[in-house]
Coordinates of C-alpha atoms in Angstrom, one line a residue:
M1 CA 156.2 31.7 -8.7
N2 CA 158.3 34.5 -6.6
V3 CA 160.9 36.1 -8.1
R4 CA 161.4 38.7 -5.2
V5 CA 162.9 38.6 -2.2
P6 CA 162.1 41.4 0.1
A7 CA 164.6 42.3 2.0
F8 CA 165.7 46.1 4.0
A9 CA 168.7 47.5 4.5
L10 CA 169.0 50.9 6.6
T11 CA 171.2 52.9 6.6
P12 CA 173.2 54.8 9.7
K13 CA 173.1 58.0 8.9
G14 CA 175.6 59.8 12.1
E15 CA 178.1 57.7 14.6
S16 CA 177.0 56.3 17.6
S17 CA 179.1 54.0 19.6
Y18 CA 177.2 50.8 18.1
H19 CA 177.5 51.7 14.1
R20 CA 179.4 53.3 11.8
S21 CA 177.9 56.1 9.6
G22 CA 177.0 54.4 6.4
K23 CA 177.3 50.7 7.3
A24 CA 174.1 49.4 5.7
I25 CA 172.6 46.6 7.5
V26 CA 170.5 44.0 5.3
L27 CA 167.9 42.4 6.5
T28 CA 165.4 39.8 5.5
T29 CA 163.7 38.1 8.3
G30 CA 160.8 40.2 7.8
S31 CA 160.7 42.2 10.6
A32 CA 163.3 44.1 12.7
N33 CA 162.8 45.9 16.0
I34 CA 164.5 49.5 16.8
G35 CA 165.5 49.9 20.2
E36 CA 168.4 52.3 23.1
S37 CA 170.7 51.2 24.8
A38 CA 172.6 52.4 27.9
D39 CA 173.8 55.7 26.5
C40 CA 169.8 56.1 24.4
D41 CA 171.7 55.5 20.6
V42 CA 170.1 54.3 18.8
R43 CA 170.9 50.7 17.8
Y44 CA 169.5 47.3 16.5
P45 CA 168.4 43.9 18.9
A46 CA 171.8 43.0 19.3
G47 CA 174.8 43.5 21.6
D48 CA 174.9 42.5 25.4
L49 CA 171.7 44.6 26.4
P50 CA 168.5 44.1 25.9
P51 CA 167.3 47.1 24.5
E52 CA 163.3 49.0 24.6
Y53 CA 161.9 49.8 21.6
Y54 CA 161.4 52.4 20.0
A55 CA 160.2 51.9 16.6
S56 CA 159.0 48.0 14.7
I57 CA 159.6 47.7 11.1
I58 CA 157.1 44.9 9.9
R59 CA 156.2 43.4 6.7
D60 CA 152.3 44.0 6.1
A61 CA 151.8 40.7 4.0
E62 CA 148.3 41.0 2.4
R63 CA 149.7 44.7 0.5
Q64 CA 153.2 43.4 0.7
R65 CA 154.4 46.7 2.1
W66 CA 156.6 47.6 4.7
L67 CA 155.5 49.3 8.0
L68 CA 157.2 51.4 10.8
V69 CA 155.4 50.7 14.0
R70 CA 155.7 53.6 16.6
R71 CA 156.7 51.3 20.1
S72 CA 157.2 54.4 22.9
Q73 CA 155.6 56.8 24.3
H74 CA 158.7 58.7 25.0
V75 CA 160.5 59.1 21.7
G76 CA 158.6 61.0 19.0
I77 CA 159.5 59.7 15.5
S78 CA 159.8 60.8 11.8
I79 CA 160.3 60.0 8.4
E80 CA 162.0 63.5 7.2
G81 CA 159.7 65.1 4.6
K82 CA 156.6 63.6 6.1
G83 CA 156.6 64.5 9.3
D84 CA 156.1 63.3 12.6
I85 CA 154.3 59.3 13.1
G86 CA 151.3 58.9 14.9
Y87 CA 151.4 55.7 15.5
A88 CA 152.1 53.6 12.7
C89 CA 152.8 54.8 9.0
G90 CA 153.9 53.1 5.5
L91 CA 157.7 52.9 4.5
G92 CA 159.2 53.6 0.8
S93 CA 162.8 53.3 0.2
G94 CA 164.6 56.3 0.2
D95 CA 162.7 57.1 4.1
V96 CA 164.7 58.7 6.4
I97 CA 163.3 57.8 9.9
R98 CA 164.6 60.0 12.6
F99 CA 164.2 59.8 16.6
E100 CA 163.7 62.9 18.7
G101 CA 166.7 64.3 20.7
Q102 CA 168.6 61.4 18.7
Q103 CA 172.2 61.8 16.9
M104 CA 171.5 59.0 14.4
A105 CA 169.4 58.4 11.8
L106 CA 168.1 55.4 9.4
L107 CA 167.7 55.5 6.2
F108 CA 166.1 53.2 4.8
Q109 CA 165.5 51.0 1.9
E110 CA 164.2 48.3 0.2
H111 CA 165.5 45.1 -1.9
V112 CA 164.3 43.0 -4.7
K113 CA 166.8 40.4 -5.5
R114 CA 166.5 38.6 -8.2
D115 CA 168.4 35.8 -10.2
A116 CA 169.6 36.3 -13.3
W117 CA 167.0 34.0 -15.6
Q118 CA 164.4 35.8 -13.2
V119 CA 165.4 39.2 -14.0
R120 CA 164.9 38.0 -17.9
L121 CA 161.9 36.9 -17.7
W122 CA 160.7 39.6 -15.2
A123 CA 161.6 41.5 -18.3
L124 CA 159.6 39.9 -20.8
L125 CA 156.4 40.0 -18.4
T126 CA 157.0 44.0 -17.7
I127 CA 156.8 44.6 -21.8
A128 CA 154.5 42.3 -21.7
C129 CA 152.4 44.2 -19.3
G130 CA 153.3 47.6 -20.5
L131 CA 151.6 46.0 -23.9
L132 CA 148.5 44.9 -22.6
L133 CA 148.1 48.3 -20.2
L134 CA 148.5 50.6 -23.7
A135 CA 145.3 48.5 -25.5
G136 CA 143.0 48.6 -22.1
L137 CA 144.6 52.6 -22.3
W138 CA 142.8 52.5 -25.7
A139 CA 140.6 51.1 -25.4
L140 CA 139.1 52.9 -22.7
A141 CA 140.0 56.2 -24.0
G142 CA 137.0 59.1 -23.9
R143 CA 135.4 56.9 -21.7
R144 CA 134.7 59.3 -19.1
S145 CA 131.4 59.7 -17.1
D146 CA 128.7 61.8 -17.9
P147 CA 128.6 65.5 -16.8
I148 CA 125.6 65.5 -13.3
G149 CA 123.5 68.0 -11.7
I150 CA 122.0 69.1 -9.2
D151 CA 118.3 68.1 -10.9
D152 CA 119.8 64.6 -11.5
V153 CA 120.2 64.3 -8.0
T154 CA 117.8 65.9 -6.1
P155 CA 115.2 63.9 -6.8
L156 CA 117.2 60.1 -4.7
E157 CA 116.9 63.2 -1.2
A158 CA 114.1 60.6 0.1
S159 CA 116.8 57.8 -0.2
L160 CA 119.2 59.6 2.3
Y161 CA 119.6 59.6 6.0
I162 CA 121.3 60.6 9.1
I163 CA 122.4 57.7 11.4
K164 CA 123.9 58.9 15.1
A165 CA 125.2 56.2 17.4
D166 CA 123.4 56.4 20.5
S167 CA 125.8 54.4 23.5
V168 CA 127.8 52.0 23.7
K169 CA 128.6 48.6 25.6
Q170 CA 131.5 46.9 26.4
L171 CA 130.5 43.5 27.0
L172 CA 132.1 39.7 27.7
T173 CA 130.7 36.9 26.1
A174 CA 131.7 33.9 26.9
R175 CA 129.7 30.5 27.2
G176 CA 127.0 32.7 24.4
E177 CA 126.2 34.9 27.2
D178 CA 127.3 38.5 27.5
T179 CA 128.3 39.8 30.8
L180 CA 128.5 43.5 30.6
L181 CA 131.7 45.0 32.4
R182 CA 131.2 48.9 32.5
P183 CA 128.0 51.1 32.7
T184 CA 126.7 51.6 29.3
K185 CA 128.3 54.5 27.4
V186 CA 125.1 57.2 26.6
L187 CA 125.8 59.5 23.8
T188 CA 124.2 62.3 24.5
A189 CA 125.9 64.8 21.4
E190 CA 122.8 66.4 19.6
A191 CA 125.2 66.4 15.7
P192 CA 124.2 63.7 13.1
T193 CA 127.3 62.0 13.8
G194 CA 126.9 60.7 9.7
T195 CA 125.4 60.2 6.6
A196 CA 123.5 56.9 5.0
F197 CA 121.6 56.1 1.9
M198 CA 120.0 53.2 0.9
T199 CA 119.9 51.7 -2.7
T200 CA 117.9 50.0 -4.7
D201 CA 118.6 46.6 -3.5
G202 CA 117.3 47.4 0.0
V203 CA 120.3 48.5 1.4
L204 CA 121.8 51.2 3.9
V205 CA 124.9 51.8 3.2
T206 CA 127.1 54.4 5.4
A207 CA 130.8 54.7 6.7
R208 CA 131.4 52.8 9.9
H209 CA 133.6 54.9 11.7
C210 CA 129.8 57.0 12.2
V211 CA 129.1 54.3 14.2
E212 CA 132.2 52.6 15.4
Y213 CA 133.5 55.7 15.8
W214 CA 136.2 55.8 18.1
I215 CA 138.1 53.7 15.1
G216 CA 140.7 55.8 13.0
T217 CA 141.0 58.1 15.7
A218 CA 145.3 59.1 16.5
L219 CA 146.3 57.7 19.6
N220 CA 148.3 60.1 21.7
L221 CA 151.0 58.1 22.8
T222 CA 152.5 60.7 25.2
Q223 CA 149.6 59.8 28.1
R224 CA 150.0 56.8 29.5
F225 CA 147.0 54.4 28.7
S226 CA 146.0 54.1 32.8
R227 CA 145.1 57.6 32.9
L228 CA 142.1 57.8 30.7
A229 CA 139.3 57.9 31.6
D230 CA 137.5 54.5 32.6
D231 CA 134.7 54.9 30.6
D232 CA 136.9 56.2 28.0
I233 CA 135.7 54.1 24.1
V234 CA 139.1 54.4 22.9
K235 CA 140.5 52.8 26.2
W236 CA 137.7 50.0 26.1
A237 CA 138.9 49.5 22.3
I238 CA 142.2 49.4 23.7
E239 CA 141.7 47.0 26.1
A240 CA 139.2 44.8 24.0
E241 CA 141.7 44.4 21.2
T242 CA 144.6 43.3 23.8
F243 CA 142.2 41.0 25.3
N244 CA 141.3 39.4 22.1
Q245 CA 144.7 39.6 20.9
A246 CA 145.8 38.1 24.4
Q247 CA 143.4 35.0 25.0
H248 CA 143.3 31.6 23.8
T249 CA 140.1 30.9 25.3
D250 CA 137.1 30.6 23.8
S251 CA 135.7 33.9 25.2
T252 CA 136.2 37.4 23.7
M253 CA 135.6 41.2 24.0
Q254 CA 133.5 43.1 22.1
L255 CA 132.0 46.8 22.7
R256 CA 128.6 46.9 20.9
V257 CA 127.4 49.8 19.6
Y258 CA 123.5 50.7 19.7
F259 CA 122.4 53.5 16.8
S260 CA 119.2 55.1 15.0
I261 CA 118.7 56.2 11.8
Y262 CA 116.5 59.4 10.9
D263 CA 114.8 60.0 7.6
F264 CA 115.3 63.2 5.5
M265 CA 112.0 64.5 7.8
G266 CA 114.3 63.9 11.0
E267 CA 111.9 61.2 12.1
P268 CA 113.1 57.9 13.4
K269 CA 113.2 55.5 11.3
Y270 CA 114.4 52.4 12.4
T271 CA 117.0 51.2 15.5
F272 CA 119.9 48.8 15.6
S273 CA 122.9 47.7 17.6
T274 CA 125.9 46.3 15.3
A275 CA 125.2 43.0 17.4
D276 CA 122.1 42.4 14.6
P277 CA 123.1 39.6 12.2
R278 CA 121.8 42.1 9.4
V279 CA 124.6 44.5 10.4
H280 CA 127.9 44.2 8.1
I281 CA 130.9 45.2 9.3
N282 CA 133.9 45.7 6.4
T283 CA 137.2 44.3 8.8
A284 CA 138.9 42.8 5.9
H285 CA 141.4 45.8 5.7
D286 CA 141.8 46.8 9.4
G287 CA 145.3 46.8 10.8
I288 CA 146.0 45.2 14.3
F289 CA 149.0 46.9 15.9
Q290 CA 150.7 46.3 19.6
L291 CA 151.9 48.9 21.0
A292 CA 154.2 49.4 24.2
D293 CA 155.2 52.2 26.9
F294 CA 158.1 49.8 28.5
N295 CA 155.5 48.6 31.5
S296 CA 152.8 47.2 29.0
D297 CA 152.8 45.8 25.6
Y298 CA 148.4 46.5 24.1
Y299 CA 146.9 46.1 20.7
W300 CA 145.1 48.0 18.6
R301 CA 142.9 48.1 15.8
T302 CA 142.5 50.6 13.8
I303 CA 142.1 51.2 9.9
R304 CA 143.4 55.1 9.6
P305 CA 144.8 55.6 6.5
Y306 CA 149.3 55.8 7.1
F307 CA 151.9 57.5 4.3
Q308 CA 152.4 56.0 0.8
D309 CA 149.3 53.4 1.8
S310 CA 145.8 54.5 0.3
Q311 CA 143.8 51.7 0.7
M312 CA 143.9 51.6 4.9
E313 CA 140.5 53.1 4.1
L314 CA 138.6 50.3 2.7
G315 CA 138.0 49.2 5.8
D316 CA 135.5 52.4 6.4
I317 CA 132.1 50.9 5.4
M318 CA 128.7 49.2 7.0
W319 CA 126.0 47.8 5.5
I320 CA 122.7 46.8 6.4
D321 CA 120.1 44.8 4.3
G322 CA 117.5 42.6 4.4
F323 CA 115.1 45.8 4.0
D324 CA 111.8 45.8 2.2
E325 CA 111.9 48.7 1.6
K326 CA 114.0 49.9 -2.0
G327 CA 115.8 53.3 -2.3
Q328 CA 116.9 54.8 -5.2
I329 CA 120.1 54.6 -5.8
A330 CA 121.6 52.4 -7.6
L331 CA 124.8 50.2 -7.5
A332 CA 128.2 51.1 -9.7
T333 CA 129.3 48.0 -11.9
D334 CA 132.7 47.1 -13.0
A335 CA 132.1 48.4 -16.1
D336 CA 130.7 51.4 -14.8
F337 CA 133.7 52.1 -12.2
L338 CA 135.7 51.3 -15.5
S339 CA 134.6 54.2 -16.9
L340 CA 135.8 56.3 -14.8
A341 CA 138.6 58.4 -14.9
K342 CA 140.7 61.6 -13.8
G343 CA 138.7 64.6 -14.2
S344 CA 135.3 62.4 -14.0
R345 CA 132.7 64.6 -12.4
L346 CA 130.9 63.7 -9.4
M347 CA 128.2 64.4 -6.4
I348 CA 128.5 64.4 -3.2
C349 CA 125.3 64.1 -1.6
G350 CA 124.6 64.3 2.9
Y351 CA 123.8 66.2 6.0
P352 CA 126.4 67.9 7.4
I353 CA 126.7 69.3 10.9
T354 CA 126.1 72.4 10.2
N355 CA 122.6 72.2 8.9
A356 CA 121.4 69.4 12.2
S357 CA 118.6 72.3 12.7
T358 CA 117.6 72.1 9.8
R359 CA 117.9 68.4 8.6
Q360 CA 118.4 70.0 5.2
A361 CA 120.5 67.5 2.9
T362 CA 123.4 69.3 1.0
F363 CA 124.7 68.4 -2.8
S364 CA 128.3 69.2 -3.5
E365 CA 129.5 68.9 -6.9
G366 CA 132.9 66.9 -6.8
V367 CA 135.5 65.9 -9.7
I368 CA 137.7 62.4 -8.6
K369 CA 141.6 63.0 -8.7
H370 CA 143.4 61.0 -9.0
E371 CA 143.1 57.8 -11.7
P372 CA 141.4 55.2 -10.0
Q373 CA 143.3 51.9 -10.3
P374 CA 142.0 48.5 -12.0
A375 CA 142.1 46.8 -8.5
A376 CA 140.4 47.7 -5.6
E377 CA 141.9 51.2 -3.9
N378 CA 139.7 54.4 -2.7
L379 CA 138.0 56.4 -4.7
V380 CA 140.5 60.3 -4.2
F381 CA 138.5 63.6 -5.1
E382 CA 137.7 67.7 -4.9
S383 CA 134.4 68.4 -3.2
N384 CA 133.8 71.6 -1.2
I385 CA 132.0 69.0 1.7
N386 CA 132.4 69.2 5.9
H387 CA 131.5 67.2 9.1
G388 CA 128.4 65.1 8.7
F389 CA 128.8 63.9 4.8
S390 CA 131.1 60.7 5.9
G391 CA 128.8 57.7 5.1
G392 CA 127.2 59.2 2.0
P393 CA 127.0 58.3 -1.5
V394 CA 129.4 59.9 -4.2
L395 CA 127.6 59.6 -7.5
T396 CA 128.3 60.0 -10.7
K397 CA 127.0 59.4 -14.4
T398 CA 127.6 57.2 -16.7
S399 CA 125.3 55.7 -19.9
G400 CA 122.5 58.2 -18.3
A401 CA 122.1 56.4 -15.2
I402 CA 122.8 58.3 -11.4
V403 CA 124.7 55.2 -9.6
A404 CA 127.0 55.5 -6.3
V405 CA 130.7 54.7 -7.1
G406 CA 132.0 55.3 -3.8
V407 CA 131.5 56.1 0.2
V408 CA 132.2 59.2 1.6
S409 CA 135.6 58.5 4.4
R410 CA 137.6 60.8 5.0
V411 CA 140.0 63.7 4.4
D412 CA 143.7 63.7 3.8
S413 CA 145.4 65.0 6.5
V414 CA 148.3 64.9 4.6
S415 CA 147.6 66.3 1.9
S416 CA 146.4 70.0 4.2
G417 CA 142.0 68.3 4.0
I418 CA 142.9 68.7 0.5
F419 CA 141.6 65.7 -1.2
K420 CA 138.8 63.8 0.3
H421 CA 138.6 60.0 0.5
A422 CA 136.0 57.3 -0.6
V423 CA 135.6 53.8 0.2
P424 CA 134.0 52.0 -3.5
T425 CA 131.0 50.8 -3.6
S426 CA 132.4 47.4 -4.7
E427 CA 133.6 46.7 -1.1
I428 CA 129.8 45.9 -0.5
K429 CA 129.1 42.4 -0.3
I430 CA 125.6 41.7 -0.8
K431 CA 124.5 37.9 -0.2
E432 CA 122.8 36.2 -2.7
G433 CA 120.7 33.2 -2.4
G434 CA 123.0 33.0 1.4
Q435 CA 125.4 33.0 -0.6
D436 CA 127.9 36.0 -0.2
Y437 CA 129.7 37.4 -3.7
D438 CA 131.8 40.0 -4.9

């Protein structure tokens, strides 16, 4: 039974020839376009002049959130108190949207419509859920992870690996045959792109952006797409997504990455490509956004996190299965995740770029900063880590055992780099008996 009817109101703040300040416009269609008129006032798509869009407000169906998507490279857009947006961000009730060079601003307010009997039922359900939550918190009181020290994790160095992207191909696949569209982009950077680790199940785990390194790139919409160099990987990625979104045939465009894995002695151990059937990339949490520069529409697939949307980085995980060898790092169980709490002690392992010449693994202590939620959500922690730790394991000690609860993903740009984020290892779906299980 659905008791919520999603809607939102945009209240103009400032006068224009199209809207009187303070007059709210309630929209329940699930989306809205914000554009410009002949005299450059912010206006909604109504009237006799076709608007050129500044931005769109859309509904994220999977997470039931509102997103503000930038559509113009000519007009800067910001959210009061949160700063400029790159190309998309989450909207929360009370956010004020401002447009560069415009007097008009928009107050965004989310609305929920309910019938009277639904309100009463919702109140009863809320009280019941609150009681259950209190009971759960009482049952979990005192169940924090055990202290974890350097002696606990140094024996695991043999299960840590360096991962490095070697080259990228842009391919068109039609009727099962691949056609190379551009010369192969060979990557010559000497520094490793990140860390990987081998589990006790024989699964090699890393962060997705260590291989598909354009994922999460902040787009510069002030630069026209046509001005990007032909061998720019971001341009290739936009071209591929645009082709796949626009085509309705059996042809697809893809970027195939070839990458190598080195052991803790710096010796090459494995070579793979993203087309290998053993390589699994989580795309369930990708966002696909339409971009425009007033001439053409482009599409961009990203896992870049947005304001108020902490789950987007869940897509930043990749794993490779089918190894004969087994590592020493066990993946966390559901009970292990339940033992986590704010303040739980962690140990983060990786190959930072500063140690690239010596190939020396580094272990850094950490602590969970935000209370983990029951549903799958990124782990927010604090630790002294830097570039190169991406893809490394976030370890904790519970009931005397060392387990990996997360995979290092990113540094929080909104919090000035104070907090770090990890993808929970529960996002890894291991095949057992030919079937996927959660």
